[in-house]
Structure formats: C-alpha cells, structure tokens
Short mmCIF file of C-alpha atoms in Angstrom, two decimals:
data_model
loop_
_atom_site.label_atom_id
_atom_site.label_comp_id
_atom_site.label_asym_id
_atom_site.label_seq_id
_atom_site.Cartn_x
_atom_site.Cartn_y
_atom_site.Cartn_z
CA LEU S 3 31.41 49.84 -80.89
CA ALA S 4 34.45 50.87 -82.60
CA LYS S 5 36.75 48.46 -83.98
CA THR S 6 40.52 49.89 -83.34
CA THR S 7 43.30 48.69 -84.87
CA GLN S 8 46.85 48.81 -82.77
CA PRO S 9 50.51 47.33 -82.81
CA ILE S 10 50.24 44.13 -81.47
CA SER S 11 54.02 44.54 -80.18
CA MET S 12 56.71 47.75 -79.58
CA ASP S 13 60.57 47.50 -78.23
CA SER S 14 61.50 50.14 -76.16
CA TYR S 15 64.02 51.27 -73.76
CA GLU S 16 64.48 52.66 -70.10
CA GLY S 17 63.89 55.82 -70.22
CA GLN S 18 62.46 56.28 -73.92
CA GLU S 19 59.02 58.19 -74.25
CA VAL S 20 56.94 54.92 -75.67
CA ASN S 21 54.13 56.02 -78.09
CA ILE S 22 51.30 53.70 -78.96
CA THR S 23 48.65 55.08 -81.80
CA CYS S 24 44.97 53.50 -81.59
CA SER S 25 43.52 53.72 -84.91
CA HIS S 26 39.68 53.83 -84.89
CA ASN S 27 38.22 55.06 -88.05
CA ASN S 28 34.04 54.38 -87.07
CA ILE S 29 34.07 56.01 -83.49
CA ALA S 30 30.87 57.56 -82.91
CA THR S 31 30.16 61.09 -81.27
CA ASN S 32 28.90 59.60 -77.79
CA ASP S 33 32.61 56.99 -77.86
CA TYR S 34 35.68 57.61 -75.32
CA ILE S 35 38.31 56.22 -75.96
CA THR S 36 39.92 54.29 -72.95
CA TRP S 37 42.99 52.90 -72.58
CA TYR S 38 44.02 49.40 -69.95
CA GLN S 39 47.56 48.25 -69.08
CA GLN S 40 47.90 44.44 -68.40
CA PHE S 41 50.65 43.17 -66.97
CA PRO S 42 51.06 38.81 -67.02
CA SER S 43 48.62 37.34 -64.69
CA GLN S 44 46.45 39.99 -63.55
CA GLY S 45 43.57 41.44 -64.82
CA PRO S 46 44.10 44.47 -67.37
CA ARG S 47 43.91 48.06 -65.06
CA PHE S 48 42.33 51.40 -66.25
CA ILE S 49 45.63 54.36 -67.44
CA ILE S 50 43.44 56.69 -68.90
CA GLN S 51 40.30 58.19 -70.66
CA GLY S 52 39.00 60.88 -72.91
CA TYR S 53 37.19 62.36 -75.72
CA LYS S 54 39.24 65.02 -77.20
CA THR S 55 42.37 67.17 -77.12
CA LYS S 56 44.65 66.03 -74.41
CA VAL S 57 43.62 64.44 -71.26
CA THR S 58 47.22 64.12 -69.74
CA ASN S 59 47.38 62.18 -65.57
CA GLU S 60 50.26 61.26 -63.03
CA VAL S 61 50.82 57.56 -65.31
CA ALA S 62 50.34 58.64 -69.42
CA SER S 63 48.86 61.29 -71.57
CA LEU S 64 45.88 60.80 -73.97
CA PHE S 65 46.98 62.86 -77.00
CA ILE S 66 43.22 62.88 -79.25
CA PRO S 67 42.96 65.10 -82.86
CA ALA S 68 40.21 66.81 -83.91
CA ASP S 69 38.86 64.05 -86.23
CA ARG S 70 39.07 61.14 -83.26
CA LYS S 71 40.06 59.48 -86.54
CA SER S 72 42.96 57.95 -84.02
CA SER S 73 44.48 58.57 -80.43
CA THR S 74 48.00 57.70 -78.91
CA LEU S 75 48.65 56.78 -75.48
CA SER S 76 52.34 58.89 -74.54
CA LEU S 77 53.79 56.77 -71.03
CA PRO S 78 57.21 59.08 -70.35
CA ARG S 79 60.29 58.13 -69.44
CA VAL S 80 60.19 54.26 -68.96
CA SER S 81 60.68 51.66 -66.45
CA LEU S 82 61.48 48.12 -66.63
CA SER S 83 58.20 47.66 -64.84
CA ASP S 84 55.53 49.26 -67.70
CA THR S 85 56.41 45.90 -69.43
CA ALA S 86 52.92 44.82 -69.82
CA VAL S 87 49.98 44.62 -72.97
CA TYR S 88 48.20 47.51 -73.51
CA TYR S 89 44.73 47.98 -74.71
CA CYS S 90 42.93 51.20 -76.71
CA LEU S 91 38.52 50.48 -76.03
CA VAL S 92 36.14 52.68 -77.86
CA GLY S 93 33.18 52.96 -76.96
CA ASP S 94 29.92 54.57 -74.74
CA TYR S 95 30.83 54.00 -71.80
CA ASN S 96 28.75 56.50 -69.54
CA GLN S 97 25.75 53.28 -70.42
CA GLY S 98 27.45 50.83 -68.78
CA GLY S 99 27.95 47.87 -70.67
CA LYS S 100 30.98 45.84 -72.10
CA LEU S 101 34.24 46.17 -72.27
CA ILE S 102 35.42 45.18 -76.43
CA PHE S 103 39.06 44.07 -76.19
CA GLY S 104 41.36 44.16 -78.83
CA GLN S 105 44.26 41.92 -78.98
CA GLY S 106 46.81 44.96 -77.49
CA THR S 107 49.77 46.51 -78.37
CA GLU S 108 52.55 44.39 -75.67
CA LEU S 109 55.38 46.66 -74.33
CA SER S 110 58.23 45.40 -73.92
CA VAL S 111 60.85 47.67 -71.69
CA LYS S 112 65.00 47.32 -71.88
CA PRO S 113 67.60 48.06 -69.32
CA ASP Y 13 44.94 45.90 -55.90
CA THR Y 14 42.55 47.71 -57.08
CA GLY Y 15 39.30 46.34 -54.17
CA VAL Y 16 38.18 43.53 -56.35
CA SER Y 17 38.56 39.69 -55.11
CA GLN Y 18 38.74 36.97 -56.92
CA ASP Y 19 38.56 32.73 -55.46
CA PRO Y 20 40.71 31.26 -56.14
CA ARG Y 21 43.42 32.37 -57.97
CA HIS Y 22 44.42 28.98 -59.28
CA LYS Y 23 41.92 25.71 -60.03
CA ILE Y 24 43.12 22.88 -61.76
CA THR Y 25 39.93 19.93 -62.30
CA LYS Y 26 39.21 17.23 -65.19
CA ARG Y 27 37.68 16.98 -68.01
CA GLY Y 28 33.63 16.46 -67.42
CA GLN Y 29 34.19 17.89 -63.22
CA ASN Y 30 32.03 21.10 -62.41
CA VAL Y 31 34.25 24.22 -61.21
CA THR Y 32 32.70 27.26 -59.12
CA PHE Y 33 33.99 30.43 -59.22
CA ARG Y 34 33.04 33.79 -56.44
CA CYS Y 35 34.57 37.81 -57.43
CA ASP Y 36 34.42 40.30 -54.40
CA PRO Y 37 34.05 43.72 -56.49
CA ILE Y 38 34.48 47.13 -54.57
CA SER Y 39 31.00 46.86 -51.91
CA GLU Y 40 29.69 50.44 -53.67
CA HIS Y 41 29.53 49.39 -56.91
CA ASN Y 42 26.52 48.57 -58.22
CA ARG Y 43 28.18 46.51 -61.58
CA LEU Y 44 29.56 43.58 -62.37
CA TYR Y 45 31.25 41.61 -65.18
CA TRP Y 46 32.47 37.94 -66.04
CA TYR Y 47 35.18 38.03 -69.01
CA ARG Y 48 37.20 35.51 -70.23
CA GLN Y 49 41.32 35.63 -71.12
CA THR Y 50 42.82 32.76 -72.92
CA LEU Y 51 46.46 33.01 -74.41
CA GLY Y 52 47.40 35.53 -76.55
CA GLN Y 53 44.12 37.00 -76.49
CA GLY Y 54 42.68 40.32 -74.89
CA PRO Y 55 39.60 39.50 -72.35
CA GLU Y 56 35.68 38.77 -73.81
CA PHE Y 57 32.66 39.53 -72.24
CA LEU Y 58 31.04 36.98 -70.88
CA THR Y 59 27.85 38.42 -68.44
CA TYR Y 60 26.99 41.47 -66.40
CA PHE Y 61 24.77 42.36 -63.59
CA GLN Y 62 23.53 45.61 -62.08
CA ASN Y 63 22.50 44.80 -59.03
CA GLU Y 64 20.94 40.90 -59.28
CA ALA Y 65 19.82 41.24 -62.47
CA GLN Y 66 21.85 40.19 -65.01
CA LEU Y 67 21.44 42.18 -67.91
CA GLU Y 68 23.65 40.54 -70.73
CA LYS Y 69 24.57 37.85 -71.82
CA SER Y 70 27.05 37.03 -74.51
CA ARG Y 71 26.65 34.42 -77.18
CA LEU Y 72 30.18 32.62 -75.20
CA LEU Y 73 27.90 31.74 -71.91
CA SER Y 74 26.61 28.23 -73.29
CA ASP Y 75 24.43 26.56 -70.48
CA ARG Y 76 27.03 24.87 -69.64
CA PHE Y 77 28.12 28.45 -67.67
CA SER Y 78 25.57 30.01 -64.74
CA ALA Y 79 26.00 33.61 -63.04
CA GLU Y 80 24.80 34.61 -60.41
CA ARG Y 81 24.16 38.36 -58.17
CA PRO Y 82 22.20 37.07 -55.21
CA LYS Y 83 22.17 39.25 -52.99
CA GLY Y 84 23.54 42.32 -55.73
CA SER Y 85 26.89 42.38 -53.73
CA PHE Y 86 29.59 39.13 -54.15
CA SER Y 87 28.59 37.53 -58.03
CA THR Y 88 29.40 33.15 -58.75
CA LEU Y 89 29.68 32.19 -61.98
CA GLU Y 90 29.20 27.74 -62.28
CA ILE Y 91 30.43 25.96 -65.70
CA GLN Y 92 29.59 22.60 -65.53
CA ARG Y 93 30.75 20.16 -67.17
CA THR Y 94 34.36 20.92 -68.14
CA GLU Y 95 35.93 20.60 -71.29
CA GLN Y 96 39.43 21.73 -72.35
CA GLY Y 97 38.20 24.50 -73.81
CA ASP Y 98 36.86 26.20 -71.18
CA SER Y 99 41.65 26.49 -69.83
CA ALA Y 100 41.60 29.81 -69.48
CA MET Y 101 41.63 32.70 -67.06
CA TYR Y 102 38.13 34.08 -65.89
CA LEU Y 103 38.19 37.96 -64.75
CA CYS Y 104 36.01 40.23 -62.90
CA ALA Y 105 34.90 43.75 -63.31
CA SER Y 106 33.10 46.45 -61.22
CA SER Y 107 31.62 50.34 -61.78
CA LEU Y 108 29.95 52.20 -60.44
CA VAL Y 109 26.65 53.23 -62.35
CA GLY Y 110 26.77 57.13 -63.45
CA GLY Y 111 29.08 59.10 -65.17
CA ARG Y 112 31.73 57.63 -67.22
CA GLU Y 113 32.40 54.26 -66.11
CA THR Y 114 35.41 53.04 -65.31
CA GLN Y 115 35.01 48.89 -64.22
CA TYR Y 116 37.95 47.74 -61.77
CA PHE Y 117 39.21 44.58 -62.24
CA GLY Y 118 39.74 41.33 -59.85
CA PRO Y 119 43.50 39.54 -60.45
CA GLY Y 120 41.46 36.43 -62.12
CA THR Y 121 41.07 32.81 -61.73
CA ARG Y 122 43.19 30.71 -63.70
CA LEU Y 123 40.87 27.46 -64.61
CA LEU Y 124 42.71 24.75 -66.05
CA VAL Y 125 40.84 22.16 -67.24
CA LEU Y 126 42.96 18.26 -68.21
#
C-alpha cells in the first residue's frame, strides 16, 4: 500500500475554505484515495473517495491531479465542528482488506 | 451513528485480567475489522473477518489476543492477561463486499489497564 504524507496540523478560522494536501508518490494503478475524519473519542468517519480528477459530495471536494501523486481535500466554509483529525489513505479497497492510517492532519478551527 | 455498535464503551481493568469486547456490525455487512488506536496515532489494523472466516491477522495480534465471529454477525475481541501496553481505543468497522468498499466504524471501546 502506498505511503502517504500529510501535514501534522493546520489552523483555520470559521468560514474559511481549508485545503489539506496529501502526497502519495508511490500510488499504484488500482489504488483509490480515501479520506476519513475523526473526532476525539469517536471512530473515523468516511468523508470522500476518488480515483482521478475531482469528486464532490455534500461534505467536501477531492482534487486529484493527472499524475495522482498527490491529492487535496477541500472543506468549504469550515465551522468549529470541523475541528478533527483528517486521514488520507491510499489503497485498492475494491478488494477489501485493511486500511493503513498515517498520523493524519489535526485541523483546528477557531472562531 | 454509523450503525456499528461496540460494547462496552469504556473498560478499566487491572493488569493480568482478561477482557472481552463486542462489536455489532451493520446487519448486511459481511466484512468486519478490528483496529487499535493509541493516543496521537492513527488506527492500526489488528484482524478482519469475511463472514465467520478470519482472513488476516496483524503481527500486532499477539497470542494473548483472540477474535471470533461465530455466526458471521457480531464479533468479540478478547485480551488475556492484559498488560499496561494494551491500553488503547479498540475500534471495529464493517463493510459490504463488492464495489468500492467503505468501512464504517463504531464508536470504539476505550481500555485502560492499571
């Protein structure tokens, strides 16, 4: 499974757009990029998944350049409740199997 | 609420005692996963089942750990002779085989070994 690198922490203010970038230089052809969100004392929650270009849902957007060696999770107009740890995962999850989590990015949203 | 439940939510035990945790996955999900998470780290994979078959176990799962999913529904994770290093959050997740699988996590069981 491809190793991922993302910032350890980020700060933002309410109402701002937040972009968290993840590097995955060794991504394989069959790998998807998946982002999870985790609040303290809760299990991770699936946010979004993509393979290439752009994916958007009601929570976030995921931008993936053509070479797929990085990806950017975009959270529009964050609120205090978006304060959480965000994990970028890369793998061929069509086959199931374990998720490999890194340390994640701790996002702190301030008023 | 993802539909995955875990019991208990918190457990305090003394070193050397045995503990058992239960996970109830989303009812139609045939894959069930166990992860462990320590403070400041991402979750680490322990083991997973497809129906009642245990398909993979991590090297983290020492012989003091055992997991079962007897009827392909709920699962239990038992830790024998607990050690202080076992203190962690134990997370369960479930998924449905086919297509792009998404794992849905439960709220976790926080274990403290004194």
